[in-house]
Amino acid sequence: MNTNYSFDRRQLLSLGTIIMLAPALRIFPAETAAIAGRASWLCPLVAAPLLIGYLHFITKLMACRKEGENFQDLTLRALGNKAGKVALGVMSLWMLIYSGFILRAGVDRLIVTTYPNTSPTSFTLVMGFL
C-alpha cells in the first residue's frame, strides 16, 4: 500500500461480520430459518469461503491504490472510464435501493410497535405527501 496507514485484522473482521450479517438480518431472517430448519447452522459455513474470497479481493484491490486515491478513482482506473462509471452507477443504485429498504423496514417496525393493529400505508402516504 502506498499510504501511511493500513488495515488491521480487527477492521477486516468487522467488515466481514457486517457483510455476512447485513443480508441475513435485513432481507430474509425468518424465511431462511424456516426453510433450513435444523440445518440453519450450516449457513455461516457455506458463506465463509465467499466472505474470505471477498475480503482477499478487497484487500488486494485497496493495496493497489495510489497516494490520495479513493475507491471511485481506483474503480475508474481499474475498469476504465466507461465500465468504471457503469460499475459505480450500479453500486450507487444498489445502495440507494438498499438504504430505502432498510429505512422502510425500520419505519414499519416502529409504526407497528407504536400503533398496534395499524398499517404503515397511511403513514407512508402522509409522509410522501408532505
Coordinates of C-alpha atoms in Angstrom, one line a residue:
M1 CA 0.0 0.0 0.0
N2 CA 1.4 3.4 -0.9
T3 CA -0.2 5.3 2.0
N4 CA 1.0 5.6 5.6
Y5 CA -2.0 3.8 7.1
S6 CA -3.1 0.2 6.8
F7 CA -6.0 -2.1 7.7
D8 CA -5.6 -4.4 10.7
R9 CA -7.2 -7.8 11.2
R10 CA -9.8 -6.3 13.6
Q11 CA -11.1 -3.9 10.9
L12 CA -11.2 -6.7 8.3
L13 CA -13.1 -8.9 10.8
S14 CA -15.6 -6.1 11.4
L15 CA -16.1 -5.6 7.7
G16 CA -16.6 -9.4 7.2
T17 CA -19.1 -9.5 10.1
I18 CA -21.1 -6.7 8.6
I19 CA -21.0 -8.2 5.1
M20 CA -22.1 -11.6 6.4
L21 CA -24.8 -10.3 8.8
A22 CA -26.4 -7.5 6.9
P23 CA -28.4 -9.6 4.3
A24 CA -29.2 -12.2 6.9
L25 CA -30.6 -9.6 9.3
R26 CA -32.4 -7.4 6.9
I27 CA -33.7 -9.4 4.0
F28 CA -34.7 -13.0 4.9
P29 CA -34.3 -13.9 8.6
A30 CA -37.5 -15.8 9.2
E31 CA -37.7 -17.4 5.8
T32 CA -34.3 -18.9 5.8
A33 CA -34.6 -20.2 9.3
A34 CA -38.0 -21.8 8.4
I35 CA -36.6 -23.3 5.2
A36 CA -33.3 -24.6 6.7
G37 CA -34.9 -25.9 9.9
R38 CA -32.3 -27.8 12.0
A39 CA -29.6 -27.3 9.3
S40 CA -29.5 -23.5 9.6
W41 CA -26.2 -23.7 11.4
L42 CA -24.6 -24.5 8.0
C43 CA -25.3 -21.1 6.6
P44 CA -22.2 -19.4 8.1
L45 CA -20.1 -22.3 6.9
V46 CA -21.3 -22.0 3.4
A47 CA -20.9 -18.2 3.4
A48 CA -17.4 -18.3 4.9
P49 CA -15.4 -19.2 1.7
L50 CA -17.2 -16.5 -0.3
L51 CA -16.6 -14.0 2.5
I52 CA -12.9 -14.9 2.7
G53 CA -12.6 -14.6 -1.1
Y54 CA -14.3 -11.2 -1.0
L55 CA -12.1 -9.9 1.8
H56 CA -9.0 -11.1 -0.1
F57 CA -10.1 -9.3 -3.2
I58 CA -10.9 -6.0 -1.4
T59 CA -7.5 -6.2 0.5
K60 CA -5.6 -6.7 -2.7
L61 CA -7.6 -4.1 -4.5
M62 CA -7.0 -1.5 -1.8
A63 CA -3.3 -2.3 -1.7
C64 CA -3.0 -1.3 -5.4
R65 CA -4.2 2.3 -4.9
K66 CA -2.0 5.3 -5.3
E67 CA -1.4 8.2 -2.9
G68 CA -4.6 10.0 -2.2
E69 CA -6.7 7.8 -4.5
N70 CA -10.2 6.9 -3.2
F71 CA -12.4 3.9 -4.1
Q72 CA -14.1 5.7 -7.0
D73 CA -10.8 6.7 -8.6
L74 CA -9.5 3.2 -8.2
T75 CA -12.6 1.7 -9.8
L76 CA -12.3 4.1 -12.7
R77 CA -8.6 3.3 -13.1
A78 CA -9.1 -0.4 -12.8
L79 CA -12.1 -0.8 -15.1
G80 CA -11.6 2.1 -17.5
N81 CA -13.7 5.2 -17.9
K82 CA -16.9 3.7 -19.3
A83 CA -17.1 0.4 -17.4
G84 CA -16.0 2.1 -14.2
K85 CA -18.8 4.7 -14.5
V86 CA -21.3 1.9 -15.1
A87 CA -20.0 -0.1 -12.1
L88 CA -20.1 2.9 -9.9
G89 CA -23.6 3.7 -11.1
V90 CA -24.8 0.2 -10.4
M91 CA -23.2 0.3 -6.9
S92 CA -24.9 3.7 -6.2
L93 CA -28.3 2.5 -7.4
W94 CA -27.9 -0.6 -5.2
M95 CA -27.0 1.4 -2.2
L96 CA -30.0 3.8 -2.8
I97 CA -32.4 0.9 -3.1
Y98 CA -30.9 -1.0 -0.1
S99 CA -30.9 2.1 2.1
G100 CA -34.6 2.7 1.2
F101 CA -35.4 -0.9 2.1
I102 CA -33.7 -0.5 5.5
L103 CA -35.5 2.7 6.1
R104 CA -38.8 1.2 5.1
A105 CA -38.3 -1.9 7.3
G106 CA -37.3 0.3 10.3
V107 CA -40.3 2.5 9.9
D108 CA -42.6 -0.5 9.6
R109 CA -41.3 -1.9 12.9
L110 CA -41.6 1.5 14.6
I111 CA -45.2 2.1 13.4
V112 CA -46.4 -1.4 14.2
T113 CA -44.8 -1.2 17.7
T114 CA -46.1 2.3 18.5
Y115 CA -49.6 1.9 17.0
P116 CA -50.6 -1.8 17.2
N117 CA -53.2 -3.1 14.7
T118 CA -52.3 -0.4 12.1
S119 CA -50.7 -0.5 8.7
P120 CA -47.8 1.7 7.7
T121 CA -49.5 2.5 4.4
S122 CA -51.3 5.6 5.8
F123 CA -48.2 6.9 7.4
T124 CA -46.2 6.3 4.2
L125 CA -48.8 8.2 2.1
V126 CA -48.9 11.2 4.5
M127 CA -45.1 11.4 4.6
G128 CA -44.9 11.1 0.8
F129 CA -47.4 13.9 0.5
L130 CA -45.5 16.1 3.0

